[in-house]
Structure formats: structure tokens, C-alpha cells
Amino acid sequence: MTPPSDDTAFFDETFAGAPLMAILRGMGRERSLALATTAWDLGISSVEVPLQTPDDEEALRAVAAAATERGLSVCAGTIVDPAQVPVALAAGARYLVSPGLDPAVVAAAREHGIPILPGVATPSEVQRAVALGLRWLKAFPAAWLGPAWFRVIRGPFPDVRFVATGGLDAGNAAEFLDAGVRVAAVGSALEDASQLPRLARLLR
């Protein structure tokens, strides 16, 4: 088994503060800034801006700058091509998130010295990620996998920490956290005023 990479310590520290993460997909600059502020004020320190369009790059730059003022870091999500890595870095991302596990993308992230959280959905993918030295992984799509998947996968992979992403909100995030997920990622829930108090309770 490959020893853990330096990414492990980074993510241990990054996700130590709160069990929730905010994902701001395709929201544009102003809306992304507003929802990032909502997340930070609520106590969600980890914010992801998926990088798929030029507008996303602009939003990432703005959110990353606002995060720096608060002493926080922002990640670039949906990294599916090694060419996106330097773009994300230039826009201010401090770490990367991928929907799947691509060794070429992992290698590009390491070449540029930026931590990466690749996505997995099967035991084989988890095993390949562990062989690459990765111990923090994104499980996607989490709602499709279900909380039971995380309870079972911890058996053969007790040292792997999961960020559950896809279909989570204030109504089901607690189930995944109770199943052993270290971080639950939410998106549109931040725009639903009725969910904010429930998210705040999860943070406590």
C-alpha cells in the first residue's frame, strides 16, 4: 500500500472545522459571492466553485479573493482535464475536486503542488486511489450510493476519509455524517432559508 501523500495532512486541517462543504455550481460571480458569504457566516468554511466555463473562472477568482480576506481557502471543482489545473491555480484555488478518479489529473495536481480530492463510487476506485497515496476522497453521487455504502466501505478501507457529494441537503446530510462521512457537501440548500437553521444545527 502506498503511504499517504502530503494531501492527507492538508485535508485533515482544511476539513477539521466543520462537517459541511458548500458547492456553488454555475451561479455566476455575484450569486456565488452571496452564497459563499452565507456559507461562511453560517460556519461552513469549505467552499467549492466548479470550473466549467469562463464565467465559472471569474466566479472562482472573486470567491477566492473574498475567502483570502477571511483567512479561508476555496477549491475548484469538476477538474476533469490536467489542463484545468494551472487555470484553477491562477484563479486562486487552494485545492481541487474531481468527479472521478483520473491518475493523469492527480499527477498534474501534484506537479503543480496543489492538493486534490478525486471522486470515487466503487471499491475498485477507492483501492486505486489508495494505491496513489490518497486518503481523502469524494464519494459521488452520494445520494445514489446511500449512507449504507459508507458503512460497508469503511471495513476494507478504514483509513479513508470521505466527502459525500451529490443530492445532499439539510434533510439527509445527518444520515451520511452518522454513517461515517467526514464532510457532507450541499449546494442549493444554501438558497433555501428554511434549511439554514437545520444546517446550522449540523455544524454544532
Backbone as a printed PyTorch tensor [residue, N CA C, xyz], in Angstrom:
tensor([[[  0.8490,  -1.1970,   0.0000],
         [  0.0000,   0.0000,   0.0000],
         [  0.8840,   1.2470,   0.0000]],

        [[  0.5850,   2.1760,  -0.8720],
         [  1.3590,   3.4070,  -0.9690],
         [  1.1230,   4.2750,   0.2640]],

        [[  2.1720,   4.8400,   0.8560],
         [  1.9880,   5.7250,   2.0170],
         [  1.1280,   6.9250,   1.6470]],

        [[  0.4320,   7.5080,   2.6140],
         [ -0.3870,   8.6860,   2.3340],
         [  0.4460,   9.8260,   1.7620]],

        [[ -0.1480,  10.5690,   0.8410],
         [  0.5320,  11.7210,   0.2670],
         [  0.4190,  12.9140,   1.2160]],

        [[  1.1220,  13.9900,   0.8670],
         [  1.0430,  15.2120,   1.6700],
         [ -0.3610,  15.7980,   1.6770]],

        [[ -1.1850,  15.4070,   0.7000],
         [ -2.5620,  15.9110,   0.6440],
         [ -3.3290,  15.5630,   1.9120]],

        [[ -3.0160,  14.4380,   2.5260],
         [ -3.7780,  13.9600,   3.6790],
         [ -3.7480,  14.9760,   4.8120]],

        [[ -2.5710,  15.4660,   5.1610],
         [ -2.4560,  16.4370,   6.2410],
         [ -3.1930,  17.7340,   5.8880]],

        [[ -3.1150,  18.1300,   4.6130],
         [ -3.8110,  19.3470,   4.1870],
         [ -5.3110,  19.2170,   4.4000]],

        [[ -5.8770,  18.1010,   3.9540],
         [ -7.3230,  17.9320,   4.0880],
         [ -7.7430,  17.6900,   5.5370]],

        [[ -6.9020,  17.0190,   6.3100],
         [ -7.2020,  16.8680,   7.7380],
         [ -7.4140,  18.2380,   8.3740]],

        [[ -6.5470,  19.1800,   8.0240],
         [ -6.6460,  20.5250,   8.5930],
         [ -7.7830,  21.3170,   7.9670]],

        [[ -7.9230,  21.2260,   6.6510],
         [ -8.9400,  22.0090,   5.9430],
         [-10.3540,  21.6470,   6.3950]],

        [[-10.5990,  20.3670,   6.6090],
         [-11.9460,  19.9230,   6.9510],
         [-12.1540,  19.7060,   8.4480]],

        [[-11.1950,  20.1520,   9.2560],
         [-11.3110,  19.9490,  10.7030],
         [-12.3690,  20.8440,  11.3310]],

        [[-12.6450,  21.9840,  10.7170],
         [-13.5060,  22.9640,  11.3500],
         [-14.9920,  22.6800,  11.2920]],

        [[-15.4630,  22.0440,  10.2150],
         [-16.9050,  21.8470,  10.0560],
         [-17.1680,  20.6270,   9.1840]],

        [[-18.2650,  19.8950,   9.4480],
         [-18.5690,  18.7020,   8.6660],
         [-19.3740,  18.9810,   7.4010]],

        [[-19.4660,  20.2350,   7.0040],
         [-20.2160,  20.5990,   5.8050],
         [-19.3220,  21.3580,   4.8320]],

        [[-19.6790,  21.2330,   3.5480],
         [-18.9840,  21.9440,   2.4750],
         [-20.0410,  22.5240,   1.5530]],

        [[-19.7770,  23.6870,   0.9800],
         [-20.7190,  24.3260,   0.0600],
         [-20.2080,  24.2180,  -1.3740]],

        [[-21.0940,  23.8550,  -2.2860],
         [-20.7490,  23.7770,  -3.7070],
         [-21.5850,  24.8030,  -4.4620]],

        [[-20.9140,  25.6880,  -5.1780],
         [-21.5770,  26.7840,  -5.8860],
         [-21.4270,  26.5630,  -7.3870]],

        [[-22.2940,  25.7520,  -7.9480],
         [-22.1590,  25.3510,  -9.3540],
         [-22.9110,  26.2830, -10.2980]],

        [[-22.1770,  26.8660, -11.2530],
         [-22.7890,  27.6320, -12.3290],
         [-23.6380,  28.7990, -11.8690]],

        [[-23.2260,  29.4740, -10.8040],
         [-24.0590,  30.5270, -10.2150],
         [-23.6490,  31.9280, -10.6200]],

        [[-22.5340,  32.0640, -11.3290],
         [-22.0820,  33.3940, -11.7080],
         [-21.3950,  34.0900, -10.5480]],

        [[-20.7580,  35.1920, -10.8650],
         [-19.9150,  35.8810,  -9.8850],
         [-20.6930,  36.3840,  -8.6740]],

        [[-21.7320,  37.1680,  -8.8900],
         [-22.4160,  37.8170,  -7.7750],
         [-23.1610,  36.8150,  -6.9060]],

        [[-23.8510,  35.8870,  -7.5380],
         [-24.5890,  34.8850,  -6.7670],
         [-23.6250,  33.9810,  -6.0030]],

        [[-22.5100,  33.6350,  -6.6150],
         [-21.5100,  32.8210,  -5.9380],
         [-20.9620,  33.5350,  -4.7160]],

        [[-20.6670,  34.8240,  -4.8620],
         [-20.1720,  35.6090,  -3.7330],
         [-21.1990,  35.6660,  -2.6060]],

        [[-22.4660,  35.8560,  -2.9810],
         [-23.5200,  35.9510,  -1.9680],
         [-23.6760,  34.6350,  -1.2070]],

        [[-23.6820,  33.5210,  -1.9300],
         [-23.8710,  32.2290,  -1.2670],
         [-22.6240,  31.7970,  -0.5080]],

        [[-21.4590,  32.1600,  -1.0120],
         [-20.2360,  31.8850,  -0.2580],
         [-20.2680,  32.6270,   1.0770]],

        [[-20.7240,  33.8600,   1.0390],
         [-20.8370,  34.6480,   2.2720],
         [-21.8430,  34.0180,   3.2260]],

        [[-22.9650,  33.5430,   2.6780],
         [-23.9510,  32.8400,   3.5080],
         [-23.3160,  31.6250,   4.1760]],

        [[-22.5600,  30.8570,   3.3950],
         [-21.9070,  29.6680,   3.9400],
         [-20.9100,  30.0370,   5.0280]],

        [[-20.0540,  31.0090,   4.7590],
         [-19.0350,  31.3990,   5.7400],
         [-19.6790,  31.9310,   7.0140]],

        [[-20.7200,  32.7590,   6.8700],
         [-21.3790,  33.3190,   8.0460],
         [-22.0590,  32.2240,   8.8710]],

        [[-22.4850,  31.1710,   8.1950],
         [-23.1390,  30.0530,   8.8790],
         [-22.1220,  29.1940,   9.6270]],

        [[-20.8780,  29.2430,   9.1690],
         [-19.8390,  28.4280,   9.7880],
         [-19.2810,  27.3600,   8.8750]],

        [[-19.6990,  27.3750,   7.6000],
         [-19.1660,  26.4400,   6.6020],
         [-17.9420,  27.0910,   5.9730]],

        [[-16.7640,  26.6240,   6.3450],
         [-15.5380,  27.2800,   5.8780],
         [-15.0800,  26.7830,   4.5080]],

        [[-15.5290,  25.5800,   4.1110],
         [-15.0780,  24.9920,   2.8430],
         [-16.0790,  25.2920,   1.7310]],

        [[-15.6080,  25.9500,   0.6830],
         [-16.4520,  26.3350,  -0.4480],
         [-15.7990,  25.8770,  -1.7380]],

        [[-16.5930,  25.2610,  -2.6010],
         [-16.1240,  24.8040,  -3.9180],
         [-16.8410,  25.5660,  -5.0190]],

        [[-16.0820,  26.0160,  -6.0050],
         [-16.6420,  26.6140,  -7.2120],
         [-16.2540,  25.7210,  -8.3830]],

        [[-17.1860,  24.9430,  -8.9300],
         [-16.8620,  24.0940, -10.0860],
         [-16.4040,  24.9350, -11.2720]],

        [[-15.3880,  24.4370, -11.9720],
         [-14.7530,  25.2040, -13.0400],
         [-15.0670,  24.5510, -14.3840]],

        [[-16.1060,  25.0770, -15.0710],
         [-16.5290,  24.5060, -16.3460],
         [-16.6440,  25.5310, -17.4680]],

        [[-16.7840,  26.8090, -17.1370],
         [-16.9700,  27.8560, -18.1370],
         [-16.1210,  29.0750, -17.7600]],

        [[-15.9270,  30.0130, -18.7000],
         [-15.2330,  31.2590, -18.3510],
         [-15.9210,  32.0230, -17.2260]],

        [[-17.2440,  31.9700, -17.1670],
         [-17.9640,  32.6260, -16.0740],
         [-17.6120,  31.9880, -14.7380]],

        [[-17.4340,  30.6540, -14.7420],
         [-17.0390,  29.9650, -13.5090],
         [-15.6590,  30.4260, -13.0510]],

        [[-14.7690,  30.6390, -14.0180],
         [-13.4170,  31.0900, -13.6710],
         [-13.4670,  32.4680, -13.0140]],

        [[-14.3230,  33.3400, -13.5580],
         [-14.4860,  34.6670, -12.9610],
         [-15.0580,  34.5600, -11.5550]],

        [[-16.0590,  33.6730, -11.3840],
         [-16.6620,  33.4790, -10.0630],
         [-15.6280,  32.9390,  -9.0770]],

        [[-14.8120,  31.9970,  -9.5270],
         [-13.7810,  31.4260,  -8.6610],
         [-12.8020,  32.5040,  -8.2080]],

        [[-12.3840,  33.3620,  -9.1280],
         [-11.4470,  34.4350,  -8.7630],
         [-12.0510,  35.3250,  -7.6750]],

        [[-13.3240,  35.6810,  -7.8440],
         [-13.9700,  36.5830,  -6.8900],
         [-14.1510,  35.9150,  -5.5270]],

        [[-14.6010,  34.6670,  -5.5270],
         [-14.8280,  33.9640,  -4.2670],
         [-13.4990,  33.6910,  -3.5640]],

        [[-12.4760,  33.3370,  -4.3370],
         [-11.1640,  33.0830,  -3.7470],
         [-10.6030,  34.3420,  -3.0970]],

        [[-10.7880,  35.4860,  -3.7440],
         [-10.3080,  36.7490,  -3.1740],
         [-11.0430,  37.0770,  -1.8770]],

        [[-12.3680,  36.8580,  -1.8700],
         [-13.1590,  37.1120,  -0.6660],
         [-12.7730,  36.1520,   0.4510]],

        [[-12.4660,  34.9110,   0.0930],
         [-12.0600,  33.9270,   1.0890],
         [-10.7340,  34.3170,   1.7270]],

        [[ -9.8080,  34.8070,   0.9110],
         [ -8.4970,  35.2060,   1.4220],
         [ -8.6350,  36.2990,   2.4720]],

        [[ -9.5790,  37.2050,   2.2680],
         [ -9.8080,  38.2840,   3.2410],
         [-10.2610,  37.7330,   4.5840]],

        [[-10.8810,  36.5470,   4.5600],
         [-11.3550,  35.9160,   5.8000],
         [-10.3570,  34.8760,   6.3220]],

        [[ -9.2480,  34.7290,   5.6340],
         [ -8.2760,  33.7270,   6.0470],
         [ -8.7090,  32.3130,   5.7040]],

        [[ -9.5540,  32.1780,   4.6730],
         [-10.0680,  30.8780,   4.2640],
         [ -9.5500,  30.5220,   2.8690]],

        [[ -9.8050,  29.2910,   2.4590],
         [ -9.3840,  28.8480,   1.1240],
         [-10.5810,  28.3030,   0.3660]],

        [[-10.5110,  28.4010,  -0.9590],
         [-11.5820,  27.9460,  -1.8450],
         [-11.0100,  26.9110,  -2.8060]],

        [[-11.8440,  25.9520,  -3.1970],
         [-11.3700,  24.9490,  -4.1460],
         [-12.0840,  25.0820,  -5.4820]],

        [[-11.4330,  24.5630,  -6.5080],
         [-12.0260,  24.4870,  -7.8400],
         [-12.5140,  23.0620,  -8.0520]],

        [[-13.7740,  22.9300,  -8.4360],
         [-14.3540,  21.6120,  -8.6400],
         [-14.5050,  21.2620, -10.1080]],

        [[-14.9500,  20.0310, -10.3560],
         [-15.1570,  19.4910, -11.6940],
         [-13.8760,  19.5780, -12.5270]],

        [[-12.7540,  19.2220, -11.9210],
         [-11.4830,  19.1840, -12.6320],
         [-11.3730,  17.8190, -13.3050]],

        [[-11.5530,  17.7980, -14.6200],
         [-11.5710,  16.5420, -15.3750],
         [-10.4530,  16.4560, -16.4090]],

        [[ -9.6450,  17.5100, -16.5030],
         [ -8.5800,  17.5770, -17.5040],
         [ -7.3490,  18.1980, -16.8550]],

        [[ -6.1720,  17.6170, -17.0780],
         [ -4.9630,  18.2130, -16.4970],
         [ -4.7740,  19.6840, -16.8580]],

        [[ -5.2840,  20.0960, -18.0170],
         [ -5.1260,  21.4870, -18.4380],
         [ -5.8750,  22.4570, -17.5280]],

        [[ -6.8670,  21.9720, -16.7810],
         [ -7.6130,  22.8400, -15.8750],
         [ -6.8230,  23.1890, -14.6210]],

        [[ -5.8230,  22.3870, -14.3110],
         [ -5.1000,  22.5750, -13.0520],
         [ -4.4270,  23.9410, -12.9670]],

        [[ -3.6080,  24.3540, -13.9430],
         [ -2.9960,  25.6930, -13.8420],
         [ -4.0220,  26.8230, -13.9100]],

        [[ -5.1270,  26.5970, -14.6050],
         [ -6.1810,  27.6170, -14.6690],
         [ -6.7830,  27.8330, -13.2830]],

        [[ -7.0640,  26.7220, -12.5980],
         [ -7.6260,  26.8090, -11.2490],
         [ -6.6580,  27.4940, -10.2920]],

        [[ -5.3870,  27.1430, -10.4080],
         [ -4.3720,  27.7630,  -9.5580],
         [ -4.3090,  29.2710,  -9.7840]],

        [[ -4.3140,  29.6710, -11.0450],
         [ -4.2220,  31.0910, -11.3780],
         [ -5.4340,  31.8680, -10.8760]],

        [[ -6.5810,  31.1750, -10.7690],
         [ -7.8060,  31.8300, -10.3020],
         [ -7.8840,  31.8880,  -8.7810]],

        [[ -6.9360,  31.2690,  -8.1020],
         [ -6.9060,  31.3750,  -6.6420],
         [ -7.3120,  30.1370,  -5.8810]],

        [[ -7.5530,  29.0260,  -6.5810],
         [ -7.9360,  27.7970,  -5.8840],
         [ -6.7740,  27.2880,  -5.0410]],

        [[ -7.0810,  26.7900,  -3.8470],
         [ -6.0600,  26.2290,  -2.9640],
         [ -6.0470,  24.7040,  -3.0060]],

        [[ -7.1460,  24.1180,  -3.5110],
         [ -7.1810,  22.6750,  -3.7330],
         [ -8.2050,  22.3740,  -4.8130]],

        [[ -8.2070,  21.1220,  -5.2880],
         [ -9.0290,  20.7280,  -6.4260],
         [ -9.9410,  19.5680,  -6.0540]],

        [[-11.0690,  19.4850,  -6.7650],
         [-12.0090,  18.3740,  -6.5970],
         [-12.3840,  17.8570,  -7.9820]],

        [[-12.3670,  16.5320,  -8.1450],
         [-12.7550,  15.9070,  -9.4100],
         [-13.9640,  15.0040,  -9.1960]],

        [[-14.8150,  14.8490, -10.2150],
         [-15.9580,  13.9320, -10.0840],
         [-15.5450,  12.4660, -10.1450]],

        [[-14.3960,  12.2000, -10.7690],
         [-13.9220,  10.8280, -10.8950],
         [-12.4480,  10.7280, -10.5840]],

        [[-11.9160,   9.5120, -10.7390],
         [-10.5130,   9.2550, -10.4290],
         [ -9.7260,   9.0910, -11.7250]],

        [[ -8.9170,  10.1010, -12.0530],
         [ -8.0880,  10.0840, -13.2530],
         [ -6.6360,  10.2690, -12.8100]],

        [[ -5.8060,   9.2360, -12.9210],
         [ -4.4120,   9.3640, -12.4930],
         [ -3.6720,  10.5190, -13.1750]],

        [[ -4.0450,  10.8520, -14.4090],
         [ -3.3860,  11.9650, -15.1030],
         [ -3.7020,  13.2930, -14.4280]],

        [[ -4.9400,  13.4610, -13.9730],
         [ -5.3290,  14.6920, -13.2740],
         [ -4.6480,  14.7430, -11.9100]],

        [[ -4.6000,  13.6060, -11.2210],
         [ -3.9030,  13.5430,  -9.9300],
         [ -2.4330,  13.9130, -10.1090]],

        [[ -1.8100,  13.3790, -11.1630],
         [ -0.3970,  13.6770, -11.4230],
         [ -0.1910,  15.1570, -11.7270]],

        [[ -1.1070,  15.7500, -12.5010],
         [ -0.9860,  17.1710, -12.8260],
         [ -1.1030,  18.0300, -11.5750]],

        [[ -2.0230,  17.6600, -10.6880],
         [ -2.1730,  18.4060,  -9.4410],
         [ -0.8890,  18.3350,  -8.6270]],

        [[ -0.2990,  17.1560,  -8.5610],
         [  0.9400,  17.0030,  -7.7810],
         [  2.0950,  17.7660,  -8.4190]],

        [[  2.1330,  17.7920,  -9.7390],
         [  3.1910,  18.5510, -10.4330],
         [  3.1050,  20.0350, -10.1090]],

        [[  1.8700,  20.5080,  -9.9000],
         [  1.6690,  21.9270,  -9.6010],
         [  1.6200,  22.1910,  -8.0980]],

        [[  1.7620,  21.1440,  -7.3000],
         [  1.8120,  21.3170,  -5.8480],
         [  0.5020,  21.7140,  -5.2160]],

        [[ -0.6190,  21.2390,  -5.7700],
         [ -1.9200,  21.5800,  -5.2140],
         [ -2.6640,  20.2910,  -4.8410]],

        [[ -3.2230,  20.2100,  -3.6340],
         [ -3.9370,  19.0050,  -3.2060],
         [ -5.1730,  18.7490,  -4.0580]],

        [[ -5.5300,  17.4790,  -4.1790],
         [ -6.6940,  17.1050,  -4.9850],
         [ -7.5330,  16.0660,  -4.2680]],

        [[ -8.8410,  16.1940,  -4.4520],
         [ -9.8300,  15.3020,  -3.8650],
         [-10.5900,  14.6520,  -5.0230]],

        [[-10.1410,  13.4860,  -5.4960],
         [-10.8250,  12.8570,  -6.6350],
         [-12.0800,  12.1100,  -6.2160]],

        [[-12.9600,  11.8880,  -7.1740],
         [-14.2190,  11.2230,  -6.8980],
         [-14.1570,   9.7180,  -7.1160]],

        [[-14.9050,   8.9850,  -6.2940],
         [-14.9870,   7.5230,  -6.4020],
         [-16.4250,   7.0900,  -6.1520]],

        [[-16.7540,   5.8910,  -6.6500],
         [-18.0930,   5.3560,  -6.4100],
         [-18.0820,   3.8400,  -6.2690]],

        [[-16.8930,   3.2140,  -6.3530],
         [-16.8040,   1.7620,  -6.2490],
         [-15.5920,   1.3870,  -5.3940]],

        [[-15.6000,   0.1670,  -4.8300],
         [-14.4220,  -0.2940,  -4.0870],
         [-13.1580,  -0.3060,  -4.9380]],

        [[-13.2750,  -0.6540,  -6.2120],
         [-12.1000,  -0.6750,  -7.0870],
         [-11.4940,   0.7150,  -7.2230]],

        [[-12.3430,   1.7280,  -7.3500],
         [-11.8370,   3.0950,  -7.4650],
         [-11.1880,   3.5490,  -6.1570]],

        [[-11.7860,   3.1820,  -5.0410],
         [-11.1840,   3.5150,  -3.7490],
         [ -9.8110,   2.8570,  -3.6330]],

        [[ -9.7220,   1.5890,  -4.0260],
         [ -8.4550,   0.8670,  -3.9410],
         [ -7.3890,   1.5080,  -4.8260]],

        [[ -7.7730,   1.9290,  -6.0370],
         [ -6.8110,   2.5890,  -6.9190],
         [ -6.3520,   3.9230,  -6.3290]],

        [[ -7.2820,   4.6410,  -5.7110],
         [ -6.9290,   5.9190,  -5.1020],
         [ -5.9590,   5.7180,  -3.9370]],

        [[ -6.2120,   4.7070,  -3.1270],
         [ -5.3210,   4.4070,  -2.0060],
         [ -3.9330,   4.0440,  -2.5250]],

        [[ -3.8860,   3.3040,  -3.6420],
         [ -2.5960,   2.9390,  -4.2440],
         [ -1.8280,   4.1640,  -4.7330]],

        [[ -2.5520,   5.2480,  -5.0200],
         [ -1.9200,   6.5000,  -5.4380],
         [ -1.5030,   7.3540,  -4.2380]],

        [[ -1.7680,   6.8540,  -3.0480],
         [ -1.3960,   7.5890,  -1.8480],
         [ -2.4690,   8.5260,  -1.3400]],

        [[ -3.6770,   8.4280,  -1.8730],
         [ -4.7680,   9.3200,  -1.4920],
         [ -5.5660,   8.7170,  -0.3350]],

        [[ -5.8800,   9.5440,   0.6610],
         [ -6.6640,   9.0790,   1.7970],
         [ -7.9410,   9.8870,   1.9950]],

        [[ -8.0570,  11.0330,   1.3570],
         [ -9.2900,  11.8090,   1.3390],
         [ -9.8860,  11.6930,  -0.0630]],

        [[-11.1490,  11.2650,  -0.1410],
         [-11.8000,  11.0560,  -1.4250],
         [-13.2010,  11.6450,  -1.4190]],

        [[-13.6300,  12.0430,  -2.5820],
         [-15.0130,  12.4910,  -2.7770],
         [-15.8290,  11.2880,  -3.2230]],

        [[-16.9290,  11.0050,  -2.5540],
         [-17.8260,   9.9320,  -2.9620],
         [-18.9870,  10.5560,  -3.7250]],

        [[-19.1200,  10.1750,  -4.9900],
         [-20.1010,  10.8140,  -5.8690],
         [-20.6830,   9.7880,  -6.8350]],

        [[-22.0120,   9.8000,  -7.0230],
         [-23.0260,  10.6380,  -6.3820],
         [-23.5130,  10.0160,  -5.0750]],

        [[-23.3710,  10.7500,  -3.9960],
         [-23.6010,  10.2070,  -2.6590],
         [-25.0410,   9.7600,  -2.4300]],

        [[-26.0100,  10.5400,  -2.8950],
         [-27.4030,  10.1670,  -2.6620],
         [-27.7450,   8.8520,  -3.3530]],

        [[-27.1240,   8.6100,  -4.4850],
         [-27.3370,   7.3470,  -5.2060],
         [-26.6430,   6.2000,  -4.4790]],

        [[-25.4490,   6.4590,  -3.9420],
         [-24.7350,   5.4270,  -3.1920],
         [-25.4720,   5.0780,  -1.9070]],

        [[-25.9540,   6.0870,  -1.2010],
         [-26.6910,   5.8790,   0.0360],
         [-25.7880,   5.7570,   1.2510]],

        [[-26.2960,   6.0730,   2.4480],
         [-25.4810,   6.0060,   3.6660],
         [-24.8810,   4.6290,   3.9220]],

        [[-25.6130,   3.5660,   3.5740],
         [-25.1170,   2.2130,   3.8450],
         [-23.7990,   1.9330,   3.1330]],

        [[-23.5980,   2.5280,   1.9550],
         [-22.3510,   2.3140,   1.2100],
         [-21.1490,   2.7150,   2.0480]],

        [[-21.2820,   3.8130,   2.7630],
         [-20.1680,   4.3110,   3.5590],
         [-19.8900,   3.4140,   4.7570]],

        [[-20.9290,   2.8740,   5.3520],
         [-20.7170,   1.9570,   6.4760],
         [-19.9690,   0.7100,   6.0100]],

        [[-20.3360,   0.2110,   4.8350],
         [-19.7090,  -1.0080,   4.3120],
         [-18.2790,  -0.7570,   3.8570]],

        [[-18.0450,   0.3590,   3.1770],
         [-16.7250,   0.6200,   2.5820],
         [-15.6620,   0.8740,   3.6500]],

        [[-16.0850,   1.2760,   4.8420],
         [-15.1170,   1.5210,   5.9140],
         [-14.4570,   0.2290,   6.3730]],

        [[-15.0890,  -0.9180,   6.1150],
         [-14.5000,  -2.1940,   6.5090],
         [-13.1350,  -2.4320,   5.8740]],

        [[-13.0660,  -2.5040,   4.5460],
         [-11.7740,  -2.7260,   3.8940],
         [-10.8800,  -1.4800,   3.8230]],

        [[-11.4760,  -0.2950,   4.0140],
         [-10.6950,   0.9490,   3.8740],
         [-10.9100,   1.8540,   5.1010]],

        [[-10.4670,   1.4140,   6.2680],
         [-10.7460,   2.1730,   7.4960],
         [-10.0250,   3.5180,   7.5700]],

        [[ -8.9550,   3.6840,   6.7890],
         [ -8.1720,   4.9230,   6.8660],
         [ -8.6180,   5.9870,   5.8630]],

        [[ -9.6010,   5.6610,   5.0260],
         [-10.0450,   6.6150,   4.0080],
         [-11.1170,   7.5250,   4.5900]],

        [[-10.9840,   8.8270,   4.3270],
         [-11.9840,   9.8090,   4.7610],
         [-12.7720,  10.2560,   3.5420]],

        [[-14.0830,  10.3190,   3.6940],
         [-14.9380,  10.6390,   2.5490],
         [-15.6440,  11.9820,   2.6980]],

        [[-15.7020,  12.7120,   1.5750],
         [-16.5730,  13.8720,   1.4120],
         [-17.7210,  13.4030,   0.5270]],

        [[-18.9280,  13.3900,   1.0590],
         [-20.0970,  12.9160,   0.3100],
         [-20.6950,  14.0680,  -0.4900]],

        [[-20.8320,  13.8600,  -1.7990],
         [-21.2800,  14.9170,  -2.7010],
         [-22.3400,  14.3770,  -3.6590]],

        [[-23.3770,  15.1850,  -3.8920],
         [-24.4010,  14.8140,  -4.8650],
         [-25.7190,  14.4640,  -4.2160]],

        [[-26.6700,  15.4050,  -4.2570],
         [-28.0120,  15.1390,  -3.7500],
         [-28.1840,  15.3080,  -2.2540]],

        [[-27.2520,  15.9850,  -1.5900],
         [-27.3520,  16.1650,  -0.1420],
         [-27.9030,  17.5420,   0.2050]],

        [[-28.6720,  17.5920,   1.2880],
         [-29.2050,  18.8500,   1.7990],
         [-29.4280,  18.6970,   3.2990]],

        [[-30.1080,  19.6680,   3.9060],
         [-30.3200,  19.6280,   5.3490],
         [-31.1680,  18.4400,   5.7680]],

        [[-31.9410,  17.8930,   4.8410],
         [-32.8310,  16.7970,   5.1800],
         [-32.1530,  15.4490,   5.2890]],

        [[-31.0300,  15.2520,   4.5780],
         [-30.4020,  13.9270,   4.6030],
         [-28.9180,  13.9410,   4.9750]],

        [[-28.3170,  15.1120,   5.1280],
         [-26.8770,  15.1800,   5.4150],
         [-26.5270,  14.4570,   6.7060]],

        [[-27.3920,  14.5530,   7.7150],
         [-27.0920,  13.9210,   9.0030],
         [-26.9710,  12.4130,   8.8650]],

        [[-27.7720,  11.7990,   7.9920],
         [-27.6850,  10.3510,   7.7910],
         [-26.3030,   9.9440,   7.2940]],

        [[-25.7480,  10.7470,   6.4010],
         [-24.4330,  10.4310,   5.8480],
         [-23.3300,  10.6740,   6.8800]],

        [[-23.4660,  11.7420,   7.6600],
         [-22.4800,  12.0050,   8.7030],
         [-22.5220,  10.8980,   9.7570]],

        [[-23.7290,  10.4250,  10.0900],
         [-23.8630,   9.3350,  11.0510],
         [-23.2700,   8.0310,  10.5170]],

        [[-23.2280,   7.9000,   9.1910],
         [-22.6780,   6.6880,   8.5680],
         [-21.1520,   6.7210,   8.4850]],

        [[-20.5550,   7.8120,   8.9430],
         [-19.0980,   7.8850,   8.9590],
         [-18.4820,   8.8380,   7.9680]],

        [[-19.3180,   9.5110,   7.1690],
         [-18.7970,  10.5220,   6.2410],
         [-18.1780,  11.6660,   7.0430]],

        [[-17.0230,  12.1360,   6.6310],
         [-16.3640,  13.2120,   7.3710],
         [-16.9220,  14.5840,   7.0110]],

        [[-17.3330,  14.7460,   5.7430],
         [-17.8600,  16.0290,   5.2810],
         [-19.0240,  15.7630,   4.3250]],

        [[-20.1140,  16.4890,   4.5000],
         [-21.2600,  16.4080,   3.5960],
         [-21.3230,  17.7030,   2.7950]],

        [[-21.3750,  17.5910,   1.4780],
         [-21.3740,  18.7670,   0.6060],
         [-22.7950,  19.1150,   0.1910]],

        [[-23.1700,  20.3780,   0.3500],
         [-24.5070,  20.8510,  -0.0140],
         [-24.3850,  22.0000,  -1.0040]],

        [[-25.4320,  22.2040,  -1.7810],
         [-25.4070,  23.2650,  -2.7760],
         [-26.6010,  24.1780,  -2.6630]],

        [[-27.6960,  23.8250,  -3.3420],
         [-28.8760,  24.6880,  -3.3900],
         [-29.5130,  24.8740,  -2.0250]],

        [[-29.1910,  24.0290,  -1.0480],
         [-29.7410,  24.1770,   0.2980],
         [-29.4270,  25.5470,   0.8850]],

        [[-28.3190,  26.1430,   0.4480],
         [-27.9230,  27.4460,   0.9720],
         [-28.8510,  28.5650,   0.5170]],

        [[-29.6190,  28.3030,  -0.5370],
         [-30.5650,  29.3080,  -1.0300],
         [-31.9560,  29.1290,  -0.4370]],

        [[-32.1280,  28.0900,   0.3740],
         [-33.4230,  27.7880,   0.9860],
         [-33.3800,  28.2340,   2.4400]],

        [[-34.0460,  29.3490,   2.7350],
         [-33.9900,  29.9100,   4.0880],
         [-34.4600,  28.9130,   5.1430]],

        [[-35.3720,  28.0180,   4.7700],
         [-35.8900,  27.0570,   5.7400],
         [-34.8470,  26.0120,   6.1270]],

        [[-33.8320,  25.8180,   5.2630],
         [-32.8100,  24.8210,   5.5490],
         [-31.6420,  25.3660,   6.3590]],

        [[-31.4630,  26.6630,   6.3690],
         [-30.2910,  27.2420,   7.0230],
         [-30.2140,  26.9190,   8.5190]],

        [[-31.3250,  27.0280,   9.2650],
         [-31.2320,  26.6630,  10.6930],
         [-30.8750,  25.1920,  10.8960]],

        [[-31.3500,  24.3220,  10.0100],
         [-31.0440,  22.8970,  10.1350],
         [-29.5800,  22.6240,   9.8060]],

        [[-29.0520,  23.3370,   8.8290],
         [-27.6280,  23.2190,   8.5300],
         [-26.7940,  23.7280,   9.7110]],

        [[-27.2400,  24.8090,  10.3360],
         [-26.5190,  25.3500,  11.4790],
         [-26.4790,  24.3510,  12.6280]],

        [[-27.5660,  23.6080,  12.8160],
         [-27.5890,  22.5900,  13.8730],
         [-26.5780,  21.4820,  13.5820]],

        [[-26.4180,  21.1160,  12.3170],
         [-25.4280,  20.1070,  11.9670],
         [-24.0250,  20.5900,  12.2830]],

        [[-23.7890,  21.8640,  12.1080],
         [-22.4670,  22.4300,  12.3920],
         [-22.1640,  22.4340,  13.8780]],

        [[-23.2040,  22.4980,  14.6900],
         [-22.9900,  22.4780,  16.1450],
         [-22.7580,  21.0690,  16.6610]]])
